[in-house]
Coordinates of C-alpha atoms (C1' of nucleotides) in Angstrom, one line a residue:
Chain A
M1090 CA -2.3 35.8 71.3
D1091 CA -5.2 36.4 69.3
A1092 CA -6.3 39.1 67.0
V1093 CA -5.3 41.9 69.2
P1094 CA -8.0 44.3 68.3
P1095 CA -7.0 48.2 68.5
D1096 CA -3.7 48.5 70.1
Q1097 CA -2.4 46.8 73.3
G1098 CA 1.2 47.4 72.9
P1099 CA 2.6 50.8 73.8
E1100 CA 0.1 52.8 75.5
E1101 CA -1.2 55.7 73.8
F1102 CA -2.4 57.0 77.0
G1103 CA -0.6 60.1 77.2
P1104 CA 3.1 59.8 77.6
A1105 CA 4.9 62.6 79.3
H1106 CA 2.3 65.2 79.4
A1107 CA -1.3 64.0 78.7
D1108 CA -4.0 64.2 81.2
S1109 CA -6.2 61.8 79.3
V1110 CA -8.0 60.6 82.3
H1111 CA -10.5 63.3 82.6
A1112 CA -13.9 63.9 80.9
D1113 CA -17.1 63.7 82.8
S1114 CA -17.9 60.7 85.2
A1115 CA -21.6 61.3 84.9
A1116 CA -22.4 58.8 82.2
G1117 CA -22.6 61.5 79.6
G1118 CA -22.2 61.4 75.9
R1119 CA -18.6 60.7 75.0
R1120 CA -19.1 58.4 72.0
G1121 CA -16.1 57.1 70.3
D1122 CA -13.2 56.6 72.9
T1123 CA -14.6 53.7 74.8
R1124 CA -11.0 52.4 75.6
A1125 CA -10.3 55.7 77.4
R1126 CA -13.6 55.8 79.2
I1127 CA -12.8 52.2 80.6
Q1128 CA -9.7 53.4 81.9
Q1129 CA -11.2 56.4 83.6
V1130 CA -14.1 54.6 85.1
A1131 CA -11.9 51.7 86.2
L1132 CA -9.3 54.0 87.7
E1133 CA -11.9 55.8 89.7
L1134 CA -13.5 52.6 91.0
F1135 CA -10.4 50.9 91.9
A1136 CA -9.3 53.8 93.9
E1137 CA -12.5 54.4 95.6
H1138 CA -13.6 50.9 96.3
G1139 CA -10.5 49.0 95.7
Y1140 CA -9.2 46.8 93.0
E1141 CA -10.6 43.5 94.2
R1142 CA -13.9 44.7 95.2
T1143 CA -14.5 46.3 91.8
S1144 CA -15.7 43.9 89.4
L1145 CA -15.6 44.0 85.7
R1146 CA -19.4 43.8 85.7
E1147 CA -19.4 47.0 87.8
I1148 CA -17.2 48.8 85.5
A1149 CA -19.2 47.6 82.5
E1150 CA -22.5 48.5 84.0
R1151 CA -21.3 52.0 84.6
L1152 CA -20.4 52.4 81.2
G1153 CA -23.6 51.0 79.8
V1154 CA -21.8 48.0 78.0
T1155 CA -21.2 44.4 79.0
K1156 CA -18.3 42.7 80.4
A1157 CA -17.3 41.0 77.1
A1158 CA -17.0 44.5 75.6
L1159 CA -14.1 45.2 78.1
Y1160 CA -12.3 42.2 76.9
Y1161 CA -12.3 43.7 73.5
H1162 CA -10.3 46.6 74.6
F1163 CA -8.1 44.9 77.3
K1164 CA -7.0 41.3 77.7
S1165 CA -7.5 41.2 81.4
K1166 CA -8.4 43.1 84.6
E1167 CA -4.8 43.4 85.5
D1168 CA -4.3 44.7 81.9
I1169 CA -6.5 47.7 82.7
V1170 CA -4.3 48.5 85.6
R1171 CA -1.2 48.4 83.8
S1172 CA -2.6 50.8 80.9
F1173 CA -2.8 53.6 83.5
T1174 CA 0.0 52.8 85.7
E1175 CA 2.7 52.3 82.9
D1176 CA 2.9 56.0 82.2
Y1177 CA 3.3 56.9 85.8
F1178 CA 6.0 54.6 86.4
T1179 CA 7.8 55.7 83.2
R1180 CA 7.7 59.2 84.3
L1181 CA 9.2 58.1 87.6
D1182 CA 12.0 56.3 85.9
G1183 CA 12.6 59.3 83.8
L1184 CA 13.1 61.2 86.9
I1185 CA 15.6 58.9 88.3
A1186 CA 17.5 58.6 85.0
W1187 CA 17.7 62.4 84.9
G1188 CA 18.8 62.6 88.6
R1189 CA 21.5 60.1 87.9
E1190 CA 23.3 62.4 85.6
Q1191 CA 23.0 65.4 87.7
P1192 CA 25.8 66.6 90.0
P1193 CA 25.0 65.8 93.6
T1194 CA 24.2 69.3 94.7
A1195 CA 21.6 70.7 96.8
H1196 CA 20.2 72.3 93.8
T1197 CA 19.7 68.9 92.2
A1198 CA 18.0 67.7 95.4
H1199 CA 15.5 70.5 95.2
E1200 CA 15.0 69.9 91.5
I1201 CA 14.1 66.2 92.1
L1202 CA 11.8 67.0 94.8
D1203 CA 10.1 69.6 92.6
R1204 CA 9.7 67.1 89.7
Y1205 CA 8.5 64.4 91.9
I1206 CA 5.8 66.5 93.4
T1207 CA 4.8 67.6 89.9
I1208 CA 4.7 63.7 88.7
V1209 CA 2.5 63.1 91.8
M1210 CA 0.2 65.9 91.4
E1211 CA -0.3 65.5 87.6
G1212 CA -1.0 61.7 88.3
S1213 CA -2.9 62.2 91.4
E1214 CA -5.7 59.8 90.5
V1215 CA -3.3 57.1 89.7
F1216 CA -1.1 57.7 92.9
R1217 CA -4.3 57.5 94.9
F1218 CA -5.0 54.2 93.3
L1219 CA -1.4 52.9 93.9
E1220 CA -1.4 54.1 97.4
R1221 CA -4.7 52.6 98.5
N1222 CA -4.0 49.1 96.8
Q1223 CA -0.7 48.5 97.8
A1224 CA -1.5 45.0 99.4
S1225 CA -3.5 44.0 96.2
L1226 CA -0.6 45.2 93.8
R1227 CA 2.0 43.3 95.9
G1228 CA 0.1 40.0 95.6
S1229 CA -0.2 40.4 92.0
E1230 CA 1.9 37.4 90.6
D1231 CA 1.8 38.6 87.0
G1232 CA 5.4 37.6 86.4
K1233 CA 5.8 40.4 84.1
H1234 CA 5.9 43.3 86.4
R1235 CA 6.1 42.6 90.0
F1236 CA 4.6 45.5 91.8
E1237 CA 7.3 45.8 94.3
Q1238 CA 7.9 49.0 92.2
F1239 CA 7.6 51.4 95.0
R1240 CA 10.5 50.5 97.2
P1241 CA 13.2 50.1 94.5
R1242 CA 12.2 53.5 92.9
L1243 CA 12.0 55.3 96.2
N1244 CA 15.4 53.8 97.2
A1245 CA 16.9 55.1 94.0
L1246 CA 15.5 58.6 94.4
I1247 CA 16.8 58.5 98.0
E1248 CA 20.3 57.4 97.0
I1249 CA 20.5 60.1 94.4
I1250 CA 19.8 62.9 96.9
T1251 CA 21.7 61.7 99.8
G1252 CA 24.5 60.1 97.8
P1253 CA 25.6 56.4 98.5
D1254 CA 26.4 55.3 102.1
A1255 CA 24.6 58.0 103.6
P1256 CA 24.0 57.9 107.4
P1257 CA 20.5 56.7 108.6
R1258 CA 19.4 60.0 109.5
S1259 CA 19.9 61.5 106.1
R1260 CA 18.2 58.5 104.5
V1261 CA 15.3 58.8 106.6
R1262 CA 14.8 62.4 106.2
V1263 CA 14.9 62.3 102.5
A1264 CA 12.5 59.4 102.6
A1265 CA 10.2 61.4 104.9
A1266 CA 10.3 64.3 102.4
L1267 CA 9.2 62.1 99.7
F1268 CA 6.4 60.4 101.7
A1269 CA 5.3 63.6 103.1
A1270 CA 5.2 65.4 99.8
S1271 CA 3.1 62.8 98.1
T1272 CA 0.9 61.9 101.0
S1273 CA 0.1 65.4 101.9
C1274 CA -0.8 66.3 98.3
M1275 CA -3.3 63.3 98.4
F1276 CA -4.7 64.4 101.6
F1277 CA -5.3 68.0 100.9
T1278 CA -6.5 67.5 97.2
R1279 CA -10.1 67.0 96.7
D1280 CA -10.9 63.2 96.2
T1281 CA -12.8 62.4 92.9
S1282 CA -15.0 60.1 94.9
D1283 CA -15.5 61.5 98.3
E1284 CA -18.3 64.0 97.6
G1285 CA -19.7 64.8 100.8
E1286 CA -16.5 65.3 102.8
P1287 CA -15.8 68.3 105.0
S1288 CA -13.2 69.1 102.4
T1289 CA -10.0 70.3 103.9
A1290 CA -8.7 70.9 100.3
I1291 CA -6.2 73.4 99.6
D1292 CA -5.6 75.3 96.5
R1293 CA -3.3 73.4 94.2
D1294 CA -0.8 76.1 93.6
E1295 CA -0.5 76.9 97.2
L1296 CA -0.4 73.4 98.3
R1297 CA 2.3 72.8 95.8
K1298 CA 4.5 75.6 97.3
I1299 CA 3.9 74.6 100.8
V1300 CA 4.8 71.0 100.2
L1301 CA 7.9 71.9 98.2
E1302 CA 9.1 74.0 101.0
L1303 CA 8.6 71.4 103.4
A1304 CA 10.3 68.8 101.6
D1305 CA 13.2 71.2 101.1
D1306 CA 13.5 71.7 104.8
L1307 CA 13.6 68.0 105.5
T1308 CA 16.5 67.5 103.0
G1309 CA 18.5 70.6 103.7
Chain B
M393 CA -7.2 14.8 101.7
D394 CA -5.2 15.8 104.5
A395 CA -6.9 13.2 106.4
V396 CA -6.3 14.8 109.6
P397 CA -6.3 12.3 112.4
P398 CA -9.2 13.2 114.6
D399 CA -6.9 12.6 117.5
Q400 CA -3.4 14.2 117.6
G401 CA -1.6 15.3 120.5
P402 CA -2.8 18.7 121.1
E403 CA 1.0 19.7 121.2
E404 CA 1.9 19.7 117.5
F405 CA -0.3 20.5 114.6
G406 CA 0.2 19.5 110.9
P407 CA 0.4 15.7 111.2
A408 CA 3.0 14.9 108.3
H409 CA 2.6 18.3 106.7
A410 CA 2.6 21.4 109.0
D411 CA 3.8 23.4 106.0
S412 CA 5.2 26.4 107.6
V413 CA 3.5 27.4 110.7
H414 CA 6.5 29.1 111.8
A415 CA 6.0 32.5 113.2
D416 CA 5.1 32.7 116.7
S417 CA 6.5 34.9 119.5
A418 CA 8.5 32.8 121.9
A419 CA 7.1 32.9 125.5
G420 CA 5.2 29.9 126.4
G421 CA 3.4 27.4 124.0
R422 CA 1.0 28.2 121.0
R423 CA -1.3 25.8 122.5
G424 CA -4.7 26.8 123.7
D425 CA -4.9 30.1 122.2
T426 CA -5.9 29.3 118.7
R427 CA -7.7 32.5 118.4
A428 CA -4.7 34.6 119.0
R429 CA -2.9 32.5 116.3
I430 CA -5.6 33.1 113.7
Q431 CA -5.3 36.8 114.4
Q432 CA -1.6 36.7 114.0
V433 CA -1.7 34.8 110.9
A434 CA -4.6 36.6 109.5
L435 CA -2.8 40.0 110.1
E436 CA 0.3 38.9 108.4
L437 CA -1.3 37.5 105.4
F438 CA -3.7 40.4 105.1
A439 CA -0.8 43.0 105.1
E440 CA 1.2 41.0 102.7
H441 CA -1.1 39.7 100.0
G442 CA -4.0 41.9 100.7
Y443 CA -7.3 41.5 102.6
E444 CA -9.3 40.3 99.5
R445 CA -6.6 38.1 98.0
T446 CA -6.2 36.2 101.4
S447 CA -8.9 33.5 101.8
L448 CA -10.0 31.9 104.9
R449 CA -8.9 28.7 103.4
E450 CA -5.5 30.0 103.2
I451 CA -5.4 31.1 106.7
A452 CA -6.7 27.9 108.0
E453 CA -4.3 25.9 106.1
R454 CA -1.4 27.8 107.4
L455 CA -2.7 27.0 110.9
G456 CA -3.3 23.3 110.1
V457 CA -7.2 23.5 110.6
T458 CA -10.1 24.0 108.5
K459 CA -12.1 27.0 107.6
A460 CA -15.0 25.9 109.6
A461 CA -12.7 26.2 112.6
L462 CA -12.3 29.9 112.2
Y463 CA -15.8 30.5 112.2
Y464 CA -16.0 29.0 115.7
H465 CA -13.7 31.9 116.8
F466 CA -14.8 34.6 114.7
K467 CA -18.2 35.2 113.2
S468 CA -16.9 36.4 109.8
K469 CA -13.8 37.5 107.8
E470 CA -14.4 41.2 108.7
D471 CA -14.8 40.2 112.4
I472 CA -11.1 39.1 112.3
V473 CA -10.1 42.3 111.1
R474 CA -12.0 44.2 113.7
S475 CA -10.5 42.0 116.4
F476 CA -7.0 43.5 115.7
T477 CA -7.8 46.9 114.5
E478 CA -10.1 47.9 117.6
D479 CA -7.2 48.3 119.8
Y480 CA -5.2 50.3 117.5
F481 CA -8.1 53.0 116.9
T482 CA -8.8 52.8 120.6
R483 CA -5.3 54.1 121.3
L484 CA -5.5 56.8 118.8
D485 CA -8.8 58.1 120.3
G486 CA -7.1 58.0 123.7
L487 CA -4.3 60.3 122.2
I488 CA -6.8 62.7 120.8
A489 CA -8.6 62.8 124.0
W490 CA -5.8 63.3 125.9
G491 CA -4.5 66.0 123.7
R492 CA -7.7 67.9 123.8
E493 CA -7.1 68.5 127.4
Q494 CA -3.7 69.8 127.2
P495 CA -2.6 73.4 126.8
P496 CA -1.8 74.4 123.1
T497 CA 1.9 74.7 123.8
A498 CA 4.9 73.5 121.7
H499 CA 5.6 71.0 124.4
T500 CA 2.2 69.5 123.8
A501 CA 2.6 69.2 120.2
H502 CA 6.0 67.4 120.9
E503 CA 4.3 64.9 123.3
I504 CA 1.5 64.3 120.7
L505 CA 3.9 63.4 118.0
D506 CA 5.9 61.3 120.5
R507 CA 3.0 59.4 121.4
Y508 CA 1.7 59.0 118.0
I509 CA 5.0 57.4 117.0
T510 CA 4.8 55.0 119.8
I511 CA 1.4 53.9 118.9
V512 CA 2.5 53.4 115.2
M513 CA 5.5 51.6 116.0
E514 CA 3.9 49.3 118.7
G515 CA 1.2 48.4 116.3
S516 CA 3.4 48.5 113.1
E517 CA 2.0 45.3 111.9
V518 CA -1.6 46.6 112.2
F519 CA -0.6 50.0 110.8
R520 CA 1.0 48.1 107.7
F521 CA -2.3 46.3 107.2
L522 CA -4.2 49.5 107.3
E523 CA -2.0 51.5 105.0
R524 CA -2.1 48.8 102.5
N525 CA -5.6 48.0 102.3
Q526 CA -7.1 51.5 102.5
A527 CA -9.2 50.7 99.4
S528 CA -10.6 47.5 100.6
L529 CA -11.3 49.1 104.0
R530 CA -13.1 52.2 102.4
G531 CA -15.5 49.8 100.3
S532 CA -16.2 47.7 103.3
E533 CA -19.5 48.4 105.1
D534 CA -18.0 47.7 108.3
G535 CA -14.5 49.1 107.3
K536 CA -16.0 52.4 106.3
H537 CA -16.7 53.1 110.0
R538 CA -13.0 52.4 110.6
F539 CA -10.9 53.7 107.8
E540 CA -13.0 56.5 106.7
Q541 CA -12.4 57.7 110.2
F542 CA -8.9 57.9 109.6
R543 CA -9.2 61.2 107.9
P544 CA -11.1 62.6 110.9
R545 CA -8.8 61.4 113.3
L546 CA -5.9 62.8 111.5
N547 CA -7.7 66.1 111.3
A548 CA -8.4 65.9 115.0
L549 CA -4.7 65.7 115.8
I550 CA -3.9 68.3 113.4
E551 CA -6.2 70.8 114.9
I552 CA -5.0 70.0 118.4
I553 CA -1.5 70.9 117.4
T554 CA -2.1 73.8 115.2
G555 CA -5.0 75.1 116.9
P556 CA -8.4 76.0 115.2
D557 CA -8.4 78.2 112.0
A558 CA -4.7 77.6 111.4
P559 CA -3.2 78.6 108.0
P560 CA -3.1 76.2 105.2
R561 CA 0.8 76.1 105.5
S562 CA 0.6 75.1 109.3
R563 CA -2.0 72.6 108.7
V564 CA 0.0 70.9 105.8
R565 CA 3.2 70.9 107.9
V566 CA 1.6 69.2 110.7
A567 CA -0.2 66.7 108.5
A568 CA 3.1 66.0 106.8
A569 CA 4.8 65.5 110.2
L570 CA 2.3 62.9 111.1
F571 CA 2.3 61.2 107.6
A572 CA 6.2 61.4 107.4
A573 CA 6.7 59.8 111.0
S574 CA 4.3 56.8 110.2
T575 CA 5.2 56.1 106.8
S576 CA 9.0 56.4 107.5
C577 CA 8.5 54.1 110.4
M578 CA 6.9 51.3 108.1
F579 CA 9.6 52.0 105.2
F580 CA 12.7 51.4 107.6
T581 CA 11.3 48.8 109.8
R582 CA 11.7 45.2 108.7
D583 CA 8.7 43.8 107.3
T584 CA 7.5 40.5 108.7
S585 CA 6.9 39.0 105.4
D586 CA 9.4 40.4 103.0
E587 CA 12.2 37.9 103.8
G588 CA 14.5 38.3 101.1
E589 CA 14.6 42.1 100.7
P590 CA 17.6 44.2 100.6
S591 CA 16.6 45.4 103.8
T592 CA 17.2 49.1 104.3
A593 CA 16.0 48.6 107.9
I594 CA 17.4 50.7 110.8
D595 CA 17.6 50.0 114.4
R596 CA 14.3 50.8 116.0
D597 CA 15.6 53.3 118.8
E598 CA 17.5 55.2 116.3
L599 CA 14.6 55.3 113.8
R600 CA 12.4 56.5 116.6
K601 CA 14.5 59.4 117.6
I602 CA 15.2 60.5 113.9
V603 CA 11.6 60.4 113.1
L604 CA 10.5 62.4 116.2
E605 CA 13.3 64.9 115.4
L606 CA 12.0 65.4 111.8
A607 CA 8.4 65.6 113.0
D608 CA 9.4 68.4 115.3
D609 CA 11.2 70.3 112.7
L610 CA 8.0 70.3 110.6
T611 CA 5.8 71.5 113.3
G612 CA 8.2 73.8 114.9
Chain C
dG564 C1' -13.3 22.8 119.1
dT565 C1' -12.6 20.8 115.0
dC566 C1' -14.2 18.3 111.1
dT567 C1' -16.8 17.0 106.5
dA568 C1' -19.8 18.6 103.1
dT569 C1' -22.1 21.8 100.8
dA570 C1' -25.1 25.7 99.8
dG571 C1' -25.1 29.8 97.3
dA572 C1' -23.1 33.6 95.1
dC573 C1' -20.0 35.8 92.3
dG574 C1' -15.7 36.5 90.0
dG575 C1' -12.9 36.6 85.6
dA576 C1' -12.7 34.9 81.3
dT577 C1' -14.0 32.8 76.6
dA578 C1' -16.9 31.5 72.3
dG579 C1' -19.5 33.0 68.9
dA580 C1' -23.6 35.4 66.8
dC581 C1' -24.6 39.9 65.0
Chain D
dG1236 C1' -17.4 46.7 68.6
dT1237 C1' -20.7 44.9 71.4
dC1238 C1' -23.9 41.2 72.9
dT1239 C1' -25.6 36.7 75.0
dA1240 C1' -24.6 32.7 77.0
dT1241 C1' -21.8 29.9 79.5
dC1242 C1' -17.8 27.6 81.7
dC1243 C1' -15.2 27.1 85.6
dG1244 C1' -12.9 28.4 89.6
dT1245 C1' -13.0 30.4 94.3
dC1246 C1' -14.9 32.4 97.9
dT1247 C1' -17.8 33.2 102.4
dA1248 C1' -20.6 31.1 105.3
dT1249 C1' -23.5 27.4 107.4
dA1250 C1' -25.2 22.6 109.0
dG1251 C1' -24.5 18.9 111.5
dA1252 C1' -21.5 14.9 112.8
dC1253 C1' -17.9 13.6 116.3

DNA sequence: GTCTATAGACGGATAGAC
DNA sequence: GTCTATCCGTCTATAGAC
C-alpha cells in the first residue's frame, strides 16, 4: 500500500468491447501509454515463451525501459497477468450469468456456444496465454484469485447447456464442443509469435462459421 | 538439517520425516529403481505446479534424497522431461507411420482416432504435463524440438484422415475431433494431483466409448 | 549412489535520486 | 515516470568426500 501511481484498481483495459491489446510490436513510437505497451509486450512474451521464462528484465528491455519502470505501473509480475486476464474472465462470467437466466432450449445452447466463440476469438491472445500456461497459473498461490478458474467456469457452462444431472454422454459432448471450439480457433488462427510457420491459418469469418457448426453438431 | 543417517535400511526412506512419499504403484517394492521414482514424482509435480515452478530440490525432498542424487540419474532437469516424453512421441510417430500406409478409407480414420485416444489415455499423465506446460516447452531449447512438433504431428494426422488438399471445413473438423478427444479425456479423468476436487470424473471405459463416438461424428 | 558444500547466475522486488 | 543501485532469495549444476 504505497502511493499507487495511476490506477491499479478497476482495469481500464477495455471492458466488454475493447481490443486494447494491439498496436505494433516492433518497438515503434507509441509514446504516452506505457502501461498498455507493457501489457501488450508481456502478454505476447508470456504466451510465446511462457510466464516463468519471461523475466521482467526481458519485457523492460523490449520496451526500452528498466525493470523499475514496470513497478511504477504494476505492483508485481502477477499483477500484470491479472490486468489482462481480468477482462477475459469477466466476460466469461457475464456469459454464464446470462445463460442462467435463459430458458433451457436448444436455441439457448446455440447462443451460448456462439457467444463463447466470440469471447475466445476476440481475446485470442489472452486465451492462448491461458492455454499455454495452465501449470504456471495453477501453482500461483496468490490467495486472491486462485487460477483454478477454468474448470469451475467450464462446468458452469456445461451445466447450463445440458441441464443439471445430465448423463455422462451429454456432459462429455458439450465439454468437447467447448474445447473443440476454443482449441480449434487457436490452432487455425495465425499466431502472433510464430512467424515462419507453414501457416495453416484459415480466414476468421469462415473459421468462426465452421467451428460454430461443429459445436452445434456436438451438442445437438 | 535433515541429518540423514548415512546408513539406513535400504527399505525405508525418510528417517523420522518421510513427508509424503506416498504415490507408488503397487506391484513389488520401490527399492532399487530410484530412477523410475524420480520420473514419477517429477512428472506429477511438473504437471501439477508447472515445470519451472518445480525445483529439483522439491523433487528430491519428496523422494527423501538430495538434489545431487538426481544428477546421478539424469544429466539435467530437461533430461528428466525427455525421459518420459520420448516414449509418448514415439508412439505418436508410430501411429502416423502406420496411418500413412493405410488406404484412405473411413475405417482408417476411425482406427486412427481409436488409437490416438488409446495413446492419450495410456499416457494421460504425460499428456497432461504437455498440455499444461506448452509455453515452457516452446521456450526451451530442447523442448522446442519436442513440442513445436506437436503442431506438425497434428497436421500429419489431419492430413492422413482428410487426405491432401482438403477444404478448410474438413481440416477443422478433424482437428477438432483430435482436440476434443484428448482434452475431454483429460477433463473427465481424475487428476493425480487434485485430491479435493468435485470430481466430475467418468469411468474410463465409458469415457473412452463416448469420446470415440464423438470424434467419429466430427470426422464422418 | 548418495551426501555436503558451493559455485555462479538470475530472478523479483525496493529505495531513492532526478 | 524513469533510472541506478542493490538486497535477498532461489535455482541449476558441479566437485569431491564417503
